[in-house]
Short mmCIF file of C-alpha atoms (C1' of nucleotides) in Angstrom, two decimals:
data_model
loop_
_atom_site.label_atom_id
_atom_site.label_comp_id
_atom_site.label_asym_id
_atom_site.label_seq_id
_atom_site.Cartn_x
_atom_site.Cartn_y
_atom_site.Cartn_z
CA MET A 1 0.00 0.00 0.00
CA PHE A 2 2.96 2.31 0.72
CA ARG A 3 6.09 2.36 -1.36
CA ILE A 4 9.10 4.45 -0.41
CA GLU A 5 10.75 5.98 -3.45
CA GLY A 6 13.58 7.85 -1.86
CA LYS A 7 15.07 9.16 1.35
CA ASP A 8 16.81 12.38 2.26
CA LYS A 9 20.47 11.99 3.12
CA ASP A 10 20.54 14.37 6.12
CA SER A 11 17.15 13.79 7.75
CA ASN A 12 14.43 11.20 8.18
CA ALA A 13 12.41 12.69 5.34
CA ARG A 14 11.20 10.25 2.77
CA ALA A 15 9.23 10.37 -0.46
CA GLY A 16 6.76 7.68 -1.37
CA ARG A 17 3.45 6.62 -2.83
CA ILE A 18 0.29 5.43 -1.16
CA LEU A 19 -1.96 3.24 -3.28
CA THR A 20 -5.66 3.59 -2.49
CA GLY A 21 -8.89 2.44 -4.06
CA HIS A 22 -9.06 5.82 -5.80
CA GLY A 23 -5.53 6.00 -7.10
CA GLU A 24 -2.08 6.89 -5.88
CA ILE A 25 -1.03 9.64 -3.53
CA ALA A 26 2.49 11.02 -3.81
CA THR A 27 3.99 11.70 -0.39
CA PRO A 28 4.75 13.85 1.46
CA ILE A 29 1.25 15.14 0.93
CA PHE A 30 -1.01 17.85 2.28
CA MET A 31 -4.72 17.00 2.39
CA PRO A 32 -7.20 19.89 2.17
CA VAL A 33 -9.89 19.68 4.81
CA GLY A 34 -13.40 19.24 3.47
CA THR A 35 -15.33 18.68 6.65
CA GLN A 36 -18.88 18.72 5.31
CA GLY A 37 -18.25 17.23 1.89
CA THR A 38 -16.74 20.47 0.61
CA VAL A 39 -13.45 22.23 0.94
CA LYS A 40 -15.09 25.48 1.94
CA GLY A 41 -15.65 27.78 -1.00
CA ILE A 42 -13.84 25.68 -3.59
CA LEU A 43 -15.13 23.69 -6.52
CA GLN A 44 -13.96 20.11 -6.82
CA HIS A 45 -12.81 21.05 -10.31
CA ASP A 46 -10.43 23.71 -8.97
CA LEU A 47 -9.29 21.39 -6.22
CA GLU A 48 -8.20 18.86 -8.79
CA ASN A 49 -6.85 21.17 -11.49
CA ASP A 50 -5.58 24.43 -10.08
CA ILE A 51 -4.71 23.24 -6.58
CA LYS A 52 -3.65 19.74 -7.60
CA ALA A 53 -5.06 18.16 -4.49
CA GLN A 54 -4.54 14.41 -4.45
CA ILE A 55 -6.72 13.54 -1.47
CA ILE A 56 -9.16 15.49 0.69
CA LEU A 57 -10.68 15.03 4.13
CA GLY A 58 -14.24 14.52 5.22
CA ASN A 59 -15.57 14.39 8.73
CA THR A 60 -17.55 11.54 10.24
CA TYR A 61 -19.29 13.62 12.88
CA HIS A 62 -20.44 16.35 10.53
CA LEU A 63 -21.48 14.10 7.65
CA TYR A 64 -23.28 11.71 9.97
CA LEU A 65 -25.37 14.55 11.42
CA ARG A 66 -25.94 16.14 8.01
CA PRO A 67 -26.80 14.97 5.38
CA GLY A 68 -26.66 11.56 7.09
CA THR A 69 -25.43 8.17 5.96
CA LYS A 70 -28.73 7.19 4.33
CA LEU A 71 -28.38 9.80 1.62
CA ILE A 72 -24.66 9.22 1.19
CA GLU A 73 -25.35 5.51 0.70
CA LYS A 74 -28.10 6.30 -1.76
CA ALA A 75 -25.67 8.46 -3.71
CA GLY A 76 -23.23 5.56 -3.82
CA GLY A 77 -20.77 6.97 -1.30
CA LEU A 78 -19.24 10.34 -0.64
CA HIS A 79 -17.02 10.33 -3.73
CA LYS A 80 -20.02 10.12 -6.00
CA PHE A 81 -22.16 12.39 -3.84
CA ILE A 82 -19.67 15.23 -4.08
CA SER A 83 -18.21 14.35 -7.49
CA TRP A 84 -14.67 13.75 -6.34
CA ARG A 85 -12.89 10.84 -7.96
CA LYS A 86 -9.67 10.91 -5.95
CA PRO A 87 -9.05 9.52 -2.47
CA ILE A 88 -10.87 10.71 0.64
CA LEU A 89 -9.78 10.36 4.25
CA THR A 90 -12.32 10.78 7.00
CA ASP A 91 -11.65 11.83 10.53
CA SER A 92 -13.53 9.71 13.00
CA GLY A 93 -15.00 12.46 15.11
CA GLY A 94 -12.12 12.23 17.56
CA PHE A 95 -11.38 15.89 17.02
CA GLN A 96 -14.98 16.78 17.84
CA VAL A 97 -14.52 14.88 21.12
CA PHE A 98 -12.00 17.64 21.78
CA SER A 99 -13.50 20.69 20.08
CA LEU A 100 -17.10 20.08 21.18
CA ALA A 101 -16.03 19.05 24.68
CA GLU A 102 -18.91 20.87 26.38
CA ASN A 103 -21.40 18.94 24.24
CA ARG A 104 -20.15 15.44 24.96
CA LYS A 105 -19.58 12.91 27.68
CA LEU A 106 -17.05 10.09 27.45
CA THR A 107 -17.84 6.58 28.62
CA ASP A 108 -16.14 3.24 28.07
CA GLU A 109 -18.82 2.57 25.48
CA GLY A 110 -18.01 5.68 23.45
CA ALA A 111 -18.63 9.41 23.23
CA VAL A 112 -22.16 10.64 23.86
CA PHE A 113 -22.76 13.80 21.84
CA LYS A 114 -25.31 16.53 21.81
CA SER A 115 -25.66 17.63 18.19
CA HIS A 116 -24.46 21.20 17.69
CA ILE A 117 -27.22 21.57 15.12
CA ASP A 118 -30.36 20.62 17.02
CA GLY A 119 -29.20 19.41 20.42
CA SER A 120 -30.25 15.81 19.76
CA ARG A 121 -28.31 13.06 21.50
CA HIS A 122 -26.04 10.63 19.64
CA ILE A 123 -23.40 8.14 20.62
CA PHE A 124 -20.18 7.55 18.76
CA THR A 125 -18.53 4.23 19.41
CA PRO A 126 -15.41 2.68 17.92
CA GLU A 127 -17.73 0.33 16.06
CA ASN A 128 -20.34 2.72 14.70
CA THR A 129 -17.72 5.24 13.57
CA VAL A 130 -16.20 2.44 11.47
CA ASP A 131 -19.68 1.70 10.11
CA ILE A 132 -20.30 5.36 9.27
CA GLN A 133 -16.94 5.62 7.54
CA ARG A 134 -17.80 2.46 5.59
CA SER A 135 -21.03 4.20 4.50
CA ILE A 136 -19.12 7.29 3.53
CA GLY A 137 -16.70 5.12 1.58
CA ALA A 138 -13.52 6.81 2.81
CA ASP A 139 -10.35 5.37 1.35
CA ILE A 140 -8.67 5.98 4.67
CA MET A 141 -10.75 5.81 7.85
CA MET A 142 -9.56 6.92 11.26
CA ALA A 143 -10.09 5.07 14.52
CA LEU A 144 -12.16 6.88 17.16
CA ASP A 145 -9.84 8.49 19.69
CA GLU A 146 -9.82 11.21 22.26
CA CYS A 147 -7.77 14.20 21.20
CA THR A 148 -6.68 15.57 24.56
CA PRO A 149 -6.46 19.29 25.19
CA TRP A 150 -3.25 21.08 26.10
CA PRO A 151 -2.14 21.59 28.74
CA CYS A 152 -3.32 18.29 30.14
CA GLU A 153 -2.76 16.67 33.53
CA TYR A 154 -0.61 13.56 33.38
CA ASP A 155 -3.24 11.42 35.08
CA TYR A 156 -5.91 12.56 32.67
CA ALA A 157 -3.68 11.96 29.65
CA LYS A 158 -2.88 8.47 30.94
CA LYS A 159 -6.52 7.59 31.53
CA SER A 160 -7.52 9.06 28.19
CA LEU A 161 -4.81 7.08 26.45
CA ALA A 162 -6.06 3.84 27.97
CA LEU A 163 -9.53 4.67 26.66
CA THR A 164 -8.21 5.51 23.19
CA HIS A 165 -6.31 2.22 23.10
CA GLN A 166 -9.33 0.25 24.29
CA TRP A 167 -11.44 1.93 21.64
CA LEU A 168 -8.76 1.15 19.06
CA ASP A 169 -8.87 -2.60 19.73
CA ARG A 170 -12.62 -2.56 19.29
CA ALA A 171 -12.40 -0.45 16.13
CA ILE A 172 -9.92 -2.88 14.56
CA THR A 173 -11.99 -5.89 15.53
CA HIS A 174 -15.03 -4.31 13.97
CA PHE A 175 -13.07 -3.18 10.95
CA ASN A 176 -11.94 -6.76 10.37
CA GLU A 177 -15.50 -8.04 10.73
CA THR A 178 -16.96 -5.65 8.17
CA GLU A 179 -16.59 -5.13 4.43
CA PRO A 180 -16.33 -2.05 2.25
CA PHE A 181 -19.71 -0.96 0.84
CA TYR A 182 -18.67 0.17 -2.59
CA GLY A 183 -16.09 -2.34 -3.78
CA HIS A 184 -12.98 -0.23 -3.27
CA ASN A 185 -10.46 -0.97 -0.57
CA GLN A 186 -10.57 0.93 2.73
CA PHE A 187 -7.83 1.33 5.32
CA LEU A 188 -8.13 2.07 9.01
CA PHE A 189 -5.42 4.17 10.66
CA PRO A 190 -4.87 4.05 14.42
CA ILE A 191 -3.86 7.23 16.24
CA VAL A 192 -1.03 7.79 18.71
CA GLN A 193 -2.05 9.93 21.68
CA GLY A 194 -0.43 10.68 25.05
CA SER A 195 -0.36 14.48 25.10
CA THR A 196 3.16 15.89 25.58
CA PHE A 197 4.33 13.14 27.94
CA ASP A 198 7.24 11.19 26.51
CA ASP A 199 6.50 7.92 28.30
CA LEU A 200 2.82 7.96 27.33
CA ARG A 201 3.72 8.72 23.73
CA LYS A 202 6.18 5.80 23.70
CA ILE A 203 3.60 3.44 25.14
CA SER A 204 1.07 4.66 22.61
CA ALA A 205 3.43 4.44 19.64
CA GLU A 206 4.31 0.87 20.60
CA LYS A 207 0.67 -0.03 20.90
CA ILE A 208 -0.15 1.55 17.54
CA ALA A 209 2.85 -0.09 15.85
CA SER A 210 1.78 -3.49 17.17
CA CYS A 211 -1.62 -3.14 15.49
CA ASN A 212 0.14 -3.47 12.15
CA MET A 213 -2.36 -1.39 10.22
CA GLU A 214 -1.66 0.01 6.74
CA GLY A 215 -0.75 3.43 8.06
CA ASN A 216 -0.43 5.26 11.37
CA ALA A 217 -1.39 8.65 12.66
CA ILE A 218 -0.19 10.99 15.36
CA GLY A 219 -2.92 13.02 17.00
CA GLY A 220 -3.28 15.35 19.94
CA LEU A 221 -0.64 17.79 18.69
CA SER A 222 -0.89 21.39 17.51
CA VAL A 223 -3.53 21.98 20.15
CA GLY A 224 -1.69 24.90 21.73
CA GLU A 225 1.65 23.42 22.82
CA PRO A 226 4.87 25.13 21.69
CA ALA A 227 6.12 23.91 18.32
CA GLU A 228 9.32 22.57 19.90
CA GLU A 229 7.23 20.28 22.13
CA MET A 230 5.41 19.02 19.07
CA TYR A 231 8.65 18.29 17.21
CA ARG A 232 10.05 16.51 20.23
CA ILE A 233 7.00 14.24 20.46
CA ILE A 234 7.05 13.51 16.73
CA GLU A 235 10.68 12.49 16.97
CA ILE A 236 9.99 10.14 19.88
CA VAL A 237 6.98 8.59 18.21
CA ASN A 238 8.56 8.21 14.78
CA LYS A 239 11.42 6.20 16.24
CA ILE A 240 8.81 3.61 17.16
CA LEU A 241 6.28 3.74 14.33
CA PRO A 242 7.27 1.39 11.50
CA VAL A 243 9.33 3.02 8.77
CA GLU A 244 7.56 1.15 6.00
CA LYS A 245 4.10 2.52 6.81
CA PRO A 246 2.87 6.04 6.03
CA ARG A 247 2.77 8.41 8.98
CA TYR A 248 0.01 10.97 9.22
CA LEU A 249 0.39 13.99 11.50
CA MET A 250 -3.13 15.13 12.19
CA GLY A 251 -4.16 18.78 12.10
CA VAL A 252 -0.75 20.27 11.27
CA GLY A 253 0.04 22.97 10.43
CA THR A 254 1.93 26.04 9.27
CA PRO A 255 4.19 25.70 6.21
CA ALA A 256 7.22 25.66 8.52
CA ASN A 257 5.57 22.98 10.70
CA LEU A 258 5.13 20.81 7.60
CA LEU A 259 8.77 21.02 6.57
CA GLU A 260 10.03 20.32 10.09
CA ALA A 261 7.70 17.35 10.43
CA ILE A 262 8.69 15.99 7.01
CA ALA A 263 12.30 16.09 8.18
CA LEU A 264 11.20 13.95 11.14
CA GLY A 265 9.63 11.37 8.85
CA ILE A 266 6.00 12.47 8.51
CA ASP A 267 4.26 11.72 5.20
CA MET A 268 0.75 13.11 5.47
CA PHE A 269 -0.78 16.31 6.80
CA ASP A 270 -4.11 18.04 7.00
CA CYS A 271 -4.98 21.42 8.41
CA VAL A 272 -7.72 24.02 8.14
CA MET A 273 -5.14 26.78 8.19
CA PRO A 274 -4.81 27.43 4.44
CA THR A 275 -8.57 27.65 4.02
CA ARG A 276 -9.67 29.27 7.26
CA ASN A 277 -6.82 31.74 7.40
CA GLY A 278 -7.29 32.40 3.71
CA ARG A 279 -10.93 33.27 4.28
CA ASN A 280 -9.73 35.63 6.98
CA GLY A 281 -7.29 37.39 4.67
CA MET A 282 -4.01 35.62 5.40
CA LEU A 283 -1.95 34.44 2.44
CA PHE A 284 1.00 32.09 2.49
CA THR A 285 3.80 32.70 0.03
CA SER A 286 7.34 31.41 -0.40
CA GLN A 287 8.55 34.80 0.90
CA GLY A 288 6.38 34.78 4.02
CA THR A 289 2.84 35.49 5.07
CA ILE A 290 0.70 38.40 3.98
CA ASN A 291 -2.31 39.90 5.71
CA ILE A 292 -4.05 41.10 2.59
CA ARG A 293 -6.33 43.35 4.67
CA ASN A 294 -3.37 45.50 5.60
CA ASN A 295 -3.49 48.98 4.12
CA LYS A 296 -0.07 48.59 2.53
CA TRP A 297 -1.50 46.32 -0.17
CA SER A 298 -4.34 48.65 -1.08
CA GLU A 299 -2.70 49.94 -4.27
CA ASP A 300 -0.44 46.99 -5.07
CA LEU A 301 -1.51 45.97 -8.55
CA ASP A 302 1.07 43.19 -8.85
CA PRO A 303 -0.17 39.60 -8.84
CA ILE A 304 -0.74 37.89 -5.49
CA ASP A 305 2.28 35.74 -6.27
CA PRO A 306 3.79 36.27 -9.76
CA ALA A 307 5.58 32.92 -9.74
CA GLY A 308 2.56 31.63 -7.90
CA PRO A 309 1.43 28.08 -7.39
CA SER A 310 -2.01 28.54 -8.93
CA GLU A 311 -3.73 30.25 -11.80
CA VAL A 312 -5.48 32.65 -9.42
CA SER A 313 -2.18 33.59 -7.73
CA ARG A 314 -0.78 34.73 -11.07
CA THR A 315 -3.96 36.35 -12.37
CA TYR A 316 -5.38 38.57 -9.66
CA SER A 317 -3.63 41.50 -8.06
CA LYS A 318 -3.15 42.03 -4.35
CA ALA A 319 -5.14 45.27 -4.55
CA TYR A 320 -8.06 43.44 -6.16
CA LEU A 321 -7.96 40.59 -3.67
CA ARG A 322 -7.77 43.12 -0.85
CA HIS A 323 -10.77 44.91 -2.27
CA LEU A 324 -12.72 41.65 -2.42
CA VAL A 325 -11.78 40.64 1.12
CA MET A 326 -12.49 44.11 2.54
CA SER A 327 -15.86 44.12 0.79
CA GLY A 328 -16.75 40.73 2.18
CA GLU A 329 -17.11 39.31 -1.30
CA HIS A 330 -17.16 35.52 -1.49
CA LEU A 331 -14.72 35.56 -4.37
CA GLY A 332 -12.07 36.99 -2.05
CA ALA A 333 -12.33 34.02 0.29
CA GLN A 334 -12.31 31.71 -2.69
CA ILE A 335 -9.21 33.17 -4.33
CA ALA A 336 -7.33 33.27 -1.03
CA SER A 337 -8.28 29.67 -0.26
CA ILE A 338 -7.26 28.43 -3.69
CA HIS A 339 -3.98 30.30 -3.53
CA ASN A 340 -3.15 28.99 -0.05
CA LEU A 341 -4.04 25.39 -0.83
CA ALA A 342 -2.09 25.51 -4.06
CA PHE A 343 0.82 26.94 -2.10
CA TYR A 344 0.66 24.09 0.43
CA LEU A 345 0.46 21.48 -2.34
CA GLN A 346 3.35 23.10 -4.17
CA LEU A 347 5.38 23.17 -0.96
CA VAL A 348 5.01 19.43 -0.30
CA SER A 349 5.62 18.70 -3.96
CA ASP A 350 8.86 20.73 -3.82
CA ALA A 351 9.75 18.90 -0.62
CA LYS A 352 9.28 15.59 -2.37
CA GLN A 353 11.54 16.68 -5.18
CA LYS A 354 14.24 17.78 -2.74
CA ILE A 355 14.00 14.49 -0.86
CA LEU A 356 14.44 12.52 -4.06
CA GLU A 357 17.50 14.65 -4.79
CA GLY A 358 18.75 14.05 -1.24
CA GLU A 359 18.85 17.80 -0.65
CA PHE A 360 15.82 18.20 1.54
CA TYR A 361 17.40 19.09 4.88
CA LYS A 362 19.46 21.98 3.57
CA TRP A 363 16.55 23.30 1.53
CA LYS A 364 14.20 22.98 4.50
CA ASN A 365 16.47 25.07 6.70
CA SER A 366 16.69 27.85 4.14
CA MET A 367 12.94 27.78 3.54
CA THR A 368 11.60 27.76 7.09
CA LYS A 369 13.12 31.15 7.88
CA LYS A 370 11.47 32.75 4.87
CA LEU A 371 8.15 31.03 5.44
CA SER A 372 7.90 32.57 8.90
CA GLU A 373 8.50 36.10 7.65
CA ARG A 374 5.73 38.62 7.90
CA LEU A 375 5.36 40.66 4.74
"C1'" G S 1 -44.01 85.15 3.46
"C1'" G S 2 -45.99 81.94 7.84
"C1'" G S 3 -45.29 77.61 11.03
"C1'" G S 4 -42.32 73.53 12.77
"C1'" A S 5 -37.85 70.41 13.45
"C1'" G S 6 -32.75 70.08 13.68
"C1'" A S 7 -27.10 71.00 13.61
"C1'" U S 8 -22.77 65.57 18.15
"C1'" A S 9 -16.21 62.54 16.28
"C1'" C S 10 -14.75 59.67 9.10
"C1'" C S 11 -20.45 58.38 8.31
"C1'" A S 12 -25.08 57.32 10.77
"C1'" A S 13 -26.96 58.00 15.49
"C1'" A S 14 -27.66 58.06 21.20
"C1'" G S 15 -26.95 61.45 25.10
"C1'" C S 16 -30.65 66.49 27.12
"C1'" G S 17 -26.84 69.93 34.02
"C1'" G S 18 -21.92 66.53 37.08
"C1'" C S 19 -21.00 59.06 36.59
"C1'" C S 20 -19.00 62.31 28.91
"C1'" A S 21 -13.41 62.22 25.36
"C1'" A S 22 -19.03 61.21 24.71
"C1'" C S 23 -23.72 54.62 24.10
"C1'" U S 24 -24.33 51.86 19.63
"C1'" G S 25 -23.86 50.61 14.34
"C1'" G S 26 -21.02 51.26 10.03
"C1'" G S 27 -16.40 52.49 8.04
"C1'" G S 28 -11.17 52.44 9.00
"C1'" C S 29 -6.52 50.43 11.44
"C1'" A S 30 -4.25 46.16 13.50
"C1'" G S 31 -4.17 41.17 15.67
"C1'" A S 32 -5.73 35.98 16.23
"C1'" C S 33 -6.82 31.47 13.62
"C1'" U S 34 -3.12 24.34 13.32
"C1'" G S 35 -7.66 16.20 12.60
"C1'" U S 36 -13.44 23.50 10.75
"C1'" A S 37 -20.20 24.65 15.51
"C1'" A S 38 -15.16 30.10 12.34
"C1'" A S 39 -16.57 33.87 5.03
"C1'" U S 40 -15.29 33.98 12.42
"C1'" C S 41 -13.44 36.27 16.78
"C1'" U S 42 -10.54 40.18 19.55
"C1'" G S 43 -8.42 45.08 20.31
"C1'" C S 44 -7.96 50.16 18.83
"C1'" U S 45 -10.29 54.32 16.31
"C1'" G S 46 -9.64 63.52 19.20
"C1'" G S 47 -4.19 65.06 20.63
"C1'" C S 48 0.20 64.13 23.86
"C1'" U S 49 1.99 59.93 27.27
"C1'" A S 50 5.02 53.63 28.76
"C1'" A S 51 1.20 54.41 32.44
"C1'" U S 52 -1.60 57.33 36.22
"C1'" G S 53 -2.67 61.78 33.83
"C1'" C S 54 -3.01 66.34 31.07
"C1'" C S 55 -4.93 69.27 26.89
"C1'" U S 56 -8.64 70.61 22.96
"C1'" U S 57 -13.78 68.90 21.29
"C1'" C S 58 -20.62 68.15 20.51
"C1'" G S 59 -22.65 74.49 14.05
"C1'" U S 60 -21.04 79.58 15.82
"C1'" A S 61 -20.68 83.93 19.31
"C1'" G S 62 -22.03 85.20 23.98
"C1'" G S 63 -24.57 84.22 28.75
"C1'" U S 64 -26.49 81.40 33.33
"C1'" U S 65 -24.07 77.84 36.80
"C1'" C S 66 -19.32 75.55 41.53
"C1'" G S 67 -19.99 72.63 36.88
"C1'" A S 68 -22.83 72.79 30.05
"C1'" A S 69 -22.92 68.39 24.34
"C1'" U S 70 -27.08 69.12 27.74
"C1'" C S 71 -30.33 75.56 30.14
"C1'" C S 72 -30.89 80.94 27.92
"C1'" U S 73 -29.95 84.69 23.83
"C1'" G S 74 -28.05 86.33 19.01
"C1'" C S 75 -26.14 84.60 14.41
"C1'" U S 76 -25.25 80.93 10.36
"C1'" C S 77 -26.86 76.72 7.91
"C1'" U S 78 -30.14 72.31 6.89
"C1'" C S 79 -34.78 69.80 6.52
"C1'" C S 80 -40.31 69.48 6.66
"C1'" C S 81 -45.39 71.62 6.27
"C1'" C S 82 -48.59 75.73 4.69
"C1'" A S 83 -48.93 80.00 1.22
#
RNA sequence: GGGGAGAUACCAAAGCGGCCAACUGGGGCAGACUGUAAAUCUGCUGGCUAAUGCCUUCGUAGGUUCGAAUCCUGCUCUCCCCA
């Protein structure tokens, strides 16, 4: 399922390919987040052509509540429902266990949720989240976990980890007992937790490695901890996770975060940052970040990024984009989102190239400084 | 020509003797955003100051008062109704 094509000579970065039921994914890869069956504001057509996305995310919790699995099944799965022919990965709802904490209660059985839409009660279990993800038809499904907040008491993190591991065993059992709905292969990725505690992370990584699934994920990071803490944990965990399986760092991150994590051996990323921050006027470029709302761009008629990663980056001027964003026009959010996603995809594609050339580490160090600049 | 209403900061609009450098919107300026309850949220928006604070503001010129954006008088301008 995962084939390593090349390794960097000065870091643990590697380039590879993941084969799914909807084609190959070149790694390292960034996966745009499409929570509700849409990457907010962007047509699937642009996602595929201008942005060159190879795989997108969906969310179990949101899609289960609306439109519901019945309709998705009727449509023949999420791919057909949304007209997206490439791979889809679905998060299990583990992040909602964290982000909707006031609306849920955890039990051994699972997570009892109050819908944020109408207040109705639902339970997510390791088993039914596998079932829902089977209905959705995700190429890569995630095991239900608890994404712990940060900071987090050691005792809580330890207890939470035990629960996540218990849930994982049940998810895998159920996964093995069930079949894909739509004929294409589906994978289930387990998730390493353990907050920022080294020993818990080691225990968790060993547990996850022993499950011998097709790929592995690291969760519970980029929830407020300093970046150095995150890198430290990734390093610890990646020493234990099998080299020959893809590693997915959930919810990360900034462009600099991506490059650092790739150097530590991460292959897959997802993050709302390029889309959400784009909608809010922040642009990522190879020279640094831009707040397009800032007055200094008001008369800048040069393209957003002349050597830009997407058609829109090369076509529209900063002054025009600023005008759109300041006016609250939808097109502004759309252009910014497309540009940012294309930038992220270009960045990981460049990273792959550098890895194959064995020059990644040096390139990464020269890039990260620039990426963190404020223009 | 007669009668009535009103003039408040970039705009709109509250305030109608002290708690007013002045509510609230908008606009503007800046910040935040990391497995999306976010096209959202936060701060600032008279001048000087790091801050306490000080100074100049509510059409304009005077007046009353310990104290006025708020009360009185003149002037200027705007809007509405009647002729």
